[in-house]
Amino acid sequence: MTEERKRQGLVVVYTGDGKGKTTAALGAVFRALGRGLRVAVVQFIKGRWKTGERLFAERVDGLSFHVMGLGFTWESDDLSRDQRAARGAWAEGKRLIGEGESGLVVLDEITYAVNYGFIELDDVLAALRSRPAHVHVILTGRNAPAALVEAADVVTEMRPVKHAFERGVPAQAGLDF
Ligand code: ATP
Ligand code: MG
């Protein structure tokens, strides 16, 4: 088989309550870039501060980060703002998956947007099903819905054994963000 024929895009889910979901996805990003793939990361979190991964991405060709915005400031209702922001991020994610330019698309923390009802799980599943055959998609976040687990090719559940946070150690730059 030629390399081209062996290439098959996979759907990978990192879920569970333990630390490591986003960082596992970023490890695959590192690997994909090394293989010359273009990579897009969509983060379904509020913009807030810049993380180490976003700072690094600014210097890396072929790697783009899309961070869910804060929504529209004139909207008084927070949930509706979050929903608009989540929908905007998903529209971008869906476009990136469908266009096939990126060999790897990461949908980081997308399970929150689905579990809060901000975006439709069926719409996510449809986008995964109809994606170009070579595109890998990694989805992260706690409580991955059963239908997503069913649709995925690889699912790993991070199980917390211990975390420094439990002894009052705050999140550390360079390791946690
Ligand atoms: P990371 O981004 O470090 O891979 P994650 O994606 O698995 O973590 P999230 O639910 O996205 O986990 O939370 C991110 C932040 O919360 C990180 O600062 C991480 O260290 C922290 N965190 C993750 N799991 C736990 C846990 N079980 N207890 C306390 N803090 C946690
Ligand atoms: Mg995470």
PDB file of C-alpha atoms and ligand atoms in Angstrom:
ATOM      1  CA  MET A   1       0.000   0.000   0.000  1.00  0.00           C
ATOM      2  CA  THR A   2       1.208   3.488  -0.753  1.00  0.00           C
ATOM      3  CA  GLU A   3       1.486   6.002   2.082  1.00  0.00           C
ATOM      4  CA  GLU A   4      -1.418   7.858   0.537  1.00  0.00           C
ATOM      5  CA  ARG A   5      -3.700   4.810   0.570  1.00  0.00           C
ATOM      6  CA  LYS A   6      -2.754   3.976   4.158  1.00  0.00           C
ATOM      7  CA  ARG A   7      -3.792   7.422   5.346  1.00  0.00           C
ATOM      8  CA  GLN A   8      -7.045   7.287   7.211  1.00  0.00           C
ATOM      9  CA  GLY A   9      -8.405  10.030   9.361  1.00  0.00           C
ATOM     10  CA  LEU A  10      -9.419   8.945  12.849  1.00  0.00           C
ATOM     11  CA  VAL A  11     -11.729  10.387  15.462  1.00  0.00           C
ATOM     12  CA  VAL A  12     -10.112  10.439  18.897  1.00  0.00           C
ATOM     13  CA  VAL A  13     -11.807  11.380  22.181  1.00  0.00           C
ATOM     14  CA  TYR A  14      -9.956  12.280  25.388  1.00  0.00           C
ATOM     15  CA  THR A  15     -12.396  12.425  28.265  1.00  0.00           C
ATOM     16  CA  GLY A  16     -12.599  11.708  32.015  1.00  0.00           C
ATOM     17  CA  ASP A  17     -11.945  13.788  35.129  1.00  0.00           C
ATOM     18  CA  GLY A  18      -8.161  13.416  35.274  1.00  0.00           C
ATOM     19  CA  LYS A  19      -5.580  15.876  34.011  1.00  0.00           C
ATOM     20  CA  GLY A  20      -4.186  15.253  30.554  1.00  0.00           C
ATOM     21  CA  LYS A  21      -6.978  15.641  27.997  1.00  0.00           C
ATOM     22  CA  THR A  22      -5.882  18.883  26.405  1.00  0.00           C
ATOM     23  CA  THR A  23      -2.198  18.101  26.783  1.00  0.00           C
ATOM     24  CA  ALA A  24      -2.673  14.703  25.089  1.00  0.00           C
ATOM     25  CA  ALA A  25      -4.305  16.501  22.158  1.00  0.00           C
ATOM     26  CA  LEU A  26      -1.420  18.978  22.042  1.00  0.00           C
ATOM     27  CA  GLY A  27       1.021  16.072  21.958  1.00  0.00           C
ATOM     28  CA  ALA A  28      -0.679  14.836  18.791  1.00  0.00           C
ATOM     29  CA  VAL A  29      -0.476  18.387  17.397  1.00  0.00           C
ATOM     30  CA  PHE A  30       3.304  18.299  17.903  1.00  0.00           C
ATOM     31  CA  ARG A  31       3.448  14.947  16.122  1.00  0.00           C
ATOM     32  CA  ALA A  32       1.227  16.023  13.209  1.00  0.00           C
ATOM     33  CA  LEU A  33       3.274  19.181  12.613  1.00  0.00           C
ATOM     34  CA  GLY A  34       6.406  17.053  12.549  1.00  0.00           C
ATOM     35  CA  ARG A  35       4.817  15.064   9.730  1.00  0.00           C
ATOM     36  CA  GLY A  36       4.094  18.213   7.776  1.00  0.00           C
ATOM     37  CA  LEU A  37       0.347  18.290   8.380  1.00  0.00           C
ATOM     38  CA  ARG A  38      -1.455  21.561   8.869  1.00  0.00           C
ATOM     39  CA  VAL A  39      -3.171  21.687  12.242  1.00  0.00           C
ATOM     40  CA  ALA A  40      -6.100  23.706  13.560  1.00  0.00           C
ATOM     41  CA  VAL A  41      -7.080  23.889  17.226  1.00  0.00           C
ATOM     42  CA  VAL A  42     -10.467  25.267  18.242  1.00  0.00           C
ATOM     43  CA  GLN A  43     -10.794  25.925  21.975  1.00  0.00           C
ATOM     44  CA  PHE A  44     -14.307  25.978  23.397  1.00  0.00           C
ATOM     45  CA  ILE A  45     -13.296  28.015  26.416  1.00  0.00           C
ATOM     46  CA  LYS A  46     -13.711  31.674  27.169  1.00  0.00           C
ATOM     47  CA  GLY A  47     -10.874  33.732  25.696  1.00  0.00           C
ATOM     48  CA  ARG A  48      -9.261  34.863  28.953  1.00  0.00           C
ATOM     49  CA  TRP A  49      -5.498  34.895  29.168  1.00  0.00           C
ATOM     50  CA  LYS A  50      -3.131  33.428  26.633  1.00  0.00           C
ATOM     51  CA  THR A  51      -1.992  29.915  27.393  1.00  0.00           C
ATOM     52  CA  GLY A  52       1.490  28.616  26.685  1.00  0.00           C
ATOM     53  CA  GLU A  53       0.169  26.657  23.723  1.00  0.00           C
ATOM     54  CA  ARG A  54      -1.376  29.756  22.161  1.00  0.00           C
ATOM     55  CA  LEU A  55       1.775  31.800  22.677  1.00  0.00           C
ATOM     56  CA  PHE A  56       3.795  29.057  21.039  1.00  0.00           C
ATOM     57  CA  ALA A  57       1.340  28.660  18.133  1.00  0.00           C
ATOM     58  CA  GLU A  58       1.936  32.284  17.118  1.00  0.00           C
ATOM     59  CA  ARG A  59       5.476  31.266  16.144  1.00  0.00           C
ATOM     60  CA  VAL A  60       4.623  28.015  14.383  1.00  0.00           C
ATOM     61  CA  ASP A  61       3.803  27.830  10.679  1.00  0.00           C
ATOM     62  CA  GLY A  62       0.944  25.533   9.821  1.00  0.00           C
ATOM     63  CA  LEU A  63      -0.643  25.732  13.277  1.00  0.00           C
ATOM     64  CA  SER A  64      -3.667  27.921  13.915  1.00  0.00           C
ATOM     65  CA  PHE A  65      -5.585  28.502  17.127  1.00  0.00           C
ATOM     66  CA  HIS A  66      -9.203  29.634  17.199  1.00  0.00           C
ATOM     67  CA  VAL A  67     -10.441  30.546  20.638  1.00  0.00           C
ATOM     68  CA  MET A  68     -14.102  30.925  21.478  1.00  0.00           C
ATOM     69  CA  GLY A  69     -14.754  34.573  22.130  1.00  0.00           C
ATOM     70  CA  LEU A  70     -16.694  36.095  24.995  1.00  0.00           C
ATOM     71  CA  GLY A  71     -19.778  36.698  22.924  1.00  0.00           C
ATOM     72  CA  PHE A  72     -21.398  40.040  22.387  1.00  0.00           C
ATOM     73  CA  THR A  73     -20.994  42.564  25.158  1.00  0.00           C
ATOM     74  CA  TRP A  74     -24.398  44.143  24.573  1.00  0.00           C
ATOM     75  CA  GLU A  75     -26.060  40.832  25.355  1.00  0.00           C
ATOM     76  CA  SER A  76     -27.073  40.964  29.015  1.00  0.00           C
ATOM     77  CA  ASP A  77     -27.816  37.269  29.448  1.00  0.00           C
ATOM     78  CA  ASP A  78     -24.563  35.381  30.105  1.00  0.00           C
ATOM     79  CA  LEU A  79     -25.834  32.008  28.968  1.00  0.00           C
ATOM     80  CA  SER A  80     -26.969  33.430  25.691  1.00  0.00           C
ATOM     81  CA  ARG A  81     -23.573  35.106  25.246  1.00  0.00           C
ATOM     82  CA  ASP A  82     -21.850  31.804  25.913  1.00  0.00           C
ATOM     83  CA  GLN A  83     -24.136  30.057  23.505  1.00  0.00           C
ATOM     84  CA  ARG A  84     -23.394  32.527  20.740  1.00  0.00           C
ATOM     85  CA  ALA A  85     -19.678  32.214  21.405  1.00  0.00           C
ATOM     86  CA  ALA A  86     -19.863  28.412  21.403  1.00  0.00           C
ATOM     87  CA  ARG A  87     -21.841  28.416  18.186  1.00  0.00           C
ATOM     88  CA  GLY A  88     -19.301  30.711  16.572  1.00  0.00           C
ATOM     89  CA  ALA A  89     -16.466  28.416  17.618  1.00  0.00           C
ATOM     90  CA  TRP A  90     -18.345  25.389  16.329  1.00  0.00           C
ATOM     91  CA  ALA A  91     -19.051  27.086  12.985  1.00  0.00           C
ATOM     92  CA  GLU A  92     -15.298  27.575  12.662  1.00  0.00           C
ATOM     93  CA  GLY A  93     -14.545  23.989  13.730  1.00  0.00           C
ATOM     94  CA  LYS A  94     -17.056  22.592  11.281  1.00  0.00           C
ATOM     95  CA  ARG A  95     -15.595  24.676   8.465  1.00  0.00           C
ATOM     96  CA  LEU A  96     -12.047  23.563   9.302  1.00  0.00           C
ATOM     97  CA  ILE A  97     -13.057  19.893   9.378  1.00  0.00           C
ATOM     98  CA  GLY A  98     -15.009  20.114   6.130  1.00  0.00           C
ATOM     99  CA  GLU A  99     -12.480  22.060   4.077  1.00  0.00           C
ATOM    100  CA  GLY A 100      -9.822  19.342   4.505  1.00  0.00           C
ATOM    101  CA  GLU A 101      -6.838  21.710   4.569  1.00  0.00           C
ATOM    102  CA  SER A 102      -5.875  20.612   8.065  1.00  0.00           C
ATOM    103  CA  GLY A 103      -4.732  17.026   8.549  1.00  0.00           C
ATOM    104  CA  LEU A 104      -5.610  17.356  12.233  1.00  0.00           C
ATOM    105  CA  VAL A 105      -8.374  19.396  13.803  1.00  0.00           C
ATOM    106  CA  VAL A 106      -8.596  19.575  17.599  1.00  0.00           C
ATOM    107  CA  LEU A 107     -11.915  20.519  19.210  1.00  0.00           C
ATOM    108  CA  ASP A 108     -10.701  21.259  22.727  1.00  0.00           C
ATOM    109  CA  GLU A 109     -13.303  21.181  25.524  1.00  0.00           C
ATOM    110  CA  ILE A 110     -16.091  20.748  22.977  1.00  0.00           C
ATOM    111  CA  THR A 111     -17.969  18.382  25.310  1.00  0.00           C
ATOM    112  CA  TYR A 112     -18.886  21.352  27.537  1.00  0.00           C
ATOM    113  CA  ALA A 113     -20.544  23.154  24.650  1.00  0.00           C
ATOM    114  CA  VAL A 114     -22.468  19.998  23.780  1.00  0.00           C
ATOM    115  CA  ASN A 115     -23.386  19.114  27.380  1.00  0.00           C
ATOM    116  CA  TYR A 116     -24.657  22.655  28.068  1.00  0.00           C
ATOM    117  CA  GLY A 117     -26.803  22.390  24.956  1.00  0.00           C
ATOM    118  CA  PHE A 118     -24.989  25.266  23.250  1.00  0.00           C
ATOM    119  CA  ILE A 119     -24.335  23.199  20.144  1.00  0.00           C
ATOM    120  CA  GLU A 120     -26.119  20.142  18.747  1.00  0.00           C
ATOM    121  CA  LEU A 121     -24.428  16.796  19.213  1.00  0.00           C
ATOM    122  CA  ASP A 122     -26.103  15.536  16.021  1.00  0.00           C
ATOM    123  CA  ASP A 123     -24.515  18.378  14.103  1.00  0.00           C
ATOM    124  CA  VAL A 124     -21.080  17.456  15.477  1.00  0.00           C
ATOM    125  CA  LEU A 125     -21.605  13.780  14.618  1.00  0.00           C
ATOM    126  CA  ALA A 126     -22.759  14.686  11.101  1.00  0.00           C
ATOM    127  CA  ALA A 127     -19.643  16.831  10.556  1.00  0.00           C
ATOM    128  CA  LEU A 128     -17.432  13.948  11.722  1.00  0.00           C
ATOM    129  CA  ARG A 129     -19.204  11.461   9.444  1.00  0.00           C
ATOM    130  CA  SER A 130     -18.998  13.627   6.348  1.00  0.00           C
ATOM    131  CA  ARG A 131     -15.427  14.872   6.838  1.00  0.00           C
ATOM    132  CA  PRO A 132     -12.757  14.323   4.173  1.00  0.00           C
ATOM    133  CA  ALA A 133     -11.279  10.833   4.658  1.00  0.00           C
ATOM    134  CA  HIS A 134      -7.781  12.036   5.567  1.00  0.00           C
ATOM    135  CA  VAL A 135      -8.770  14.382   8.393  1.00  0.00           C
ATOM    136  CA  HIS A 136      -8.034  13.368  11.995  1.00  0.00           C
ATOM    137  CA  VAL A 137     -10.236  14.977  14.621  1.00  0.00           C
ATOM    138  CA  ILE A 138      -9.510  14.998  18.352  1.00  0.00           C
ATOM    139  CA  LEU A 139     -12.271  16.016  20.745  1.00  0.00           C
ATOM    140  CA  THR A 140     -11.601  16.671  24.416  1.00  0.00           C
ATOM    141  CA  GLY A 141     -13.553  17.391  27.578  1.00  0.00           C
ATOM    142  CA  ARG A 142     -15.196  15.733  30.544  1.00  0.00           C
ATOM    143  CA  ASN A 143     -18.333  13.610  30.220  1.00  0.00           C
ATOM    144  CA  ALA A 144     -18.136  12.754  26.546  1.00  0.00           C
ATOM    145  CA  PRO A 145     -21.676  11.878  25.394  1.00  0.00           C
ATOM    146  CA  ALA A 146     -22.299   8.165  24.711  1.00  0.00           C
ATOM    147  CA  ALA A 147     -23.088   8.773  21.037  1.00  0.00           C
ATOM    148  CA  LEU A 148     -19.742  10.526  20.573  1.00  0.00           C
ATOM    149  CA  VAL A 149     -17.910   7.648  22.265  1.00  0.00           C
ATOM    150  CA  GLU A 150     -19.789   5.300  19.933  1.00  0.00           C
ATOM    151  CA  ALA A 151     -18.830   7.297  16.834  1.00  0.00           C
ATOM    152  CA  ALA A 152     -15.142   7.646  17.736  1.00  0.00           C
ATOM    153  CA  ASP A 153     -12.344   5.322  16.658  1.00  0.00           C
ATOM    154  CA  VAL A 154     -10.196   5.872  19.761  1.00  0.00           C
ATOM    155  CA  VAL A 155     -11.472   6.851  23.207  1.00  0.00           C
ATOM    156  CA  THR A 156      -9.312   7.335  26.282  1.00  0.00           C
ATOM    157  CA  GLU A 157     -10.658   8.214  29.709  1.00  0.00           C
ATOM    158  CA  MET A 158      -8.242  10.083  31.964  1.00  0.00           C
ATOM    159  CA  ARG A 159      -8.706   8.853  35.528  1.00  0.00           C
ATOM    160  CA  PRO A 160      -7.587  11.162  38.324  1.00  0.00           C
ATOM    161  CA  VAL A 161      -5.295   9.412  40.798  1.00  0.00           C
ATOM    162  CA  LYS A 162      -4.007  12.540  42.537  1.00  0.00           C
ATOM    163  CA  HIS A 163      -3.614  16.200  41.662  1.00  0.00           C
ATOM    164  CA  ALA A 164      -1.528  18.908  43.342  1.00  0.00           C
ATOM    165  CA  PHE A 165      -4.609  21.155  43.342  1.00  0.00           C
ATOM    166  CA  GLU A 166      -6.007  18.999  46.161  1.00  0.00           C
ATOM    167  CA  ARG A 167      -3.160  20.182  48.421  1.00  0.00           C
ATOM    168  CA  GLY A 168      -3.750  23.764  47.447  1.00  0.00           C
ATOM    169  CA  VAL A 169      -1.115  24.086  44.713  1.00  0.00           C
ATOM    170  CA  PRO A 170      -2.476  26.455  42.050  1.00  0.00           C
ATOM    171  CA  ALA A 171      -2.214  25.801  38.301  1.00  0.00           C
ATOM    172  CA  GLN A 172       1.369  26.209  37.114  1.00  0.00           C
ATOM    173  CA  ALA A 173       2.456  28.163  34.029  1.00  0.00           C
ATOM    174  CA  GLY A 174       4.205  25.834  31.620  1.00  0.00           C
ATOM    175  CA  LEU A 175       2.502  22.717  32.894  1.00  0.00           C
ATOM    176  CA  ASP A 176      -1.161  23.589  33.308  1.00  0.00           C
ATOM    177  CA  PHE A 177      -1.537  26.567  30.963  1.00  0.00           C
TER     178      PHE A 177
HETATM  179  P1  ATP B   1      -4.652  19.715  30.797  1.00  0.00           P
HETATM  180  O1  ATP B   1      -5.005  20.953  29.984  1.00  0.00           O
HETATM  181  O2  ATP B   1      -3.657  20.044  31.852  1.00  0.00           O
HETATM  182  O3  ATP B   1      -4.316  18.547  29.938  1.00  0.00           O
HETATM  183  P2  ATP B   1      -7.317  18.684  31.058  1.00  0.00           P
HETATM  184  O4  ATP B   1      -7.587  19.181  29.687  1.00  0.00           O
HETATM  185  O5  ATP B   1      -7.314  17.195  31.245  1.00  0.00           O
HETATM  186  O6  ATP B   1      -5.978  19.310  31.604  1.00  0.00           O
HETATM  187  P3  ATP B   1      -9.429  20.394  32.047  1.00  0.00           P
HETATM  188  O7  ATP B   1     -10.702  19.863  32.591  1.00  0.00           O
HETATM  189  O8  ATP B   1      -9.430  21.014  30.696  1.00  0.00           O
HETATM  190  O9  ATP B   1      -8.348  19.220  32.115  1.00  0.00           O
HETATM  191  O10 ATP B   1      -8.823  21.416  33.110  1.00  0.00           O
HETATM  192  C1  ATP B   1      -7.698  22.164  32.845  1.00  0.00           C
HETATM  193  C2  ATP B   1      -7.055  22.655  34.115  1.00  0.00           C
HETATM  194  O11 ATP B   1      -7.549  22.008  35.276  1.00  0.00           O
HETATM  195  C3  ATP B   1      -5.534  22.400  34.162  1.00  0.00           C
HETATM  196  O12 ATP B   1      -4.948  23.452  34.878  1.00  0.00           O
HETATM  197  C4  ATP B   1      -5.415  21.115  34.934  1.00  0.00           C
HETATM  198  O13 ATP B   1      -4.187  20.954  35.636  1.00  0.00           O
HETATM  199  C5  ATP B   1      -6.551  21.237  35.901  1.00  0.00           C
HETATM  200  N1  ATP B   1      -7.083  19.916  36.232  1.00  0.00           N
HETATM  201  C6  ATP B   1      -7.337  18.921  35.367  1.00  0.00           C
HETATM  202  N2  ATP B   1      -7.792  17.825  36.006  1.00  0.00           N
HETATM  203  C7  ATP B   1      -7.828  18.150  37.311  1.00  0.00           C
HETATM  204  C8  ATP B   1      -8.206  17.436  38.503  1.00  0.00           C
HETATM  205  N3  ATP B   1      -8.624  16.177  38.460  1.00  0.00           N
HETATM  206  N4  ATP B   1      -8.106  18.122  39.698  1.00  0.00           N
HETATM  207  C9  ATP B   1      -7.678  19.393  39.726  1.00  0.00           C
HETATM  208  N5  ATP B   1      -7.315  20.104  38.655  1.00  0.00           N
HETATM  209  C10 ATP B   1      -7.384  19.500  37.452  1.00  0.00           C
HETATM  210 MG    MG B   2      -8.666  20.579  28.880  1.00  0.00          MG
END
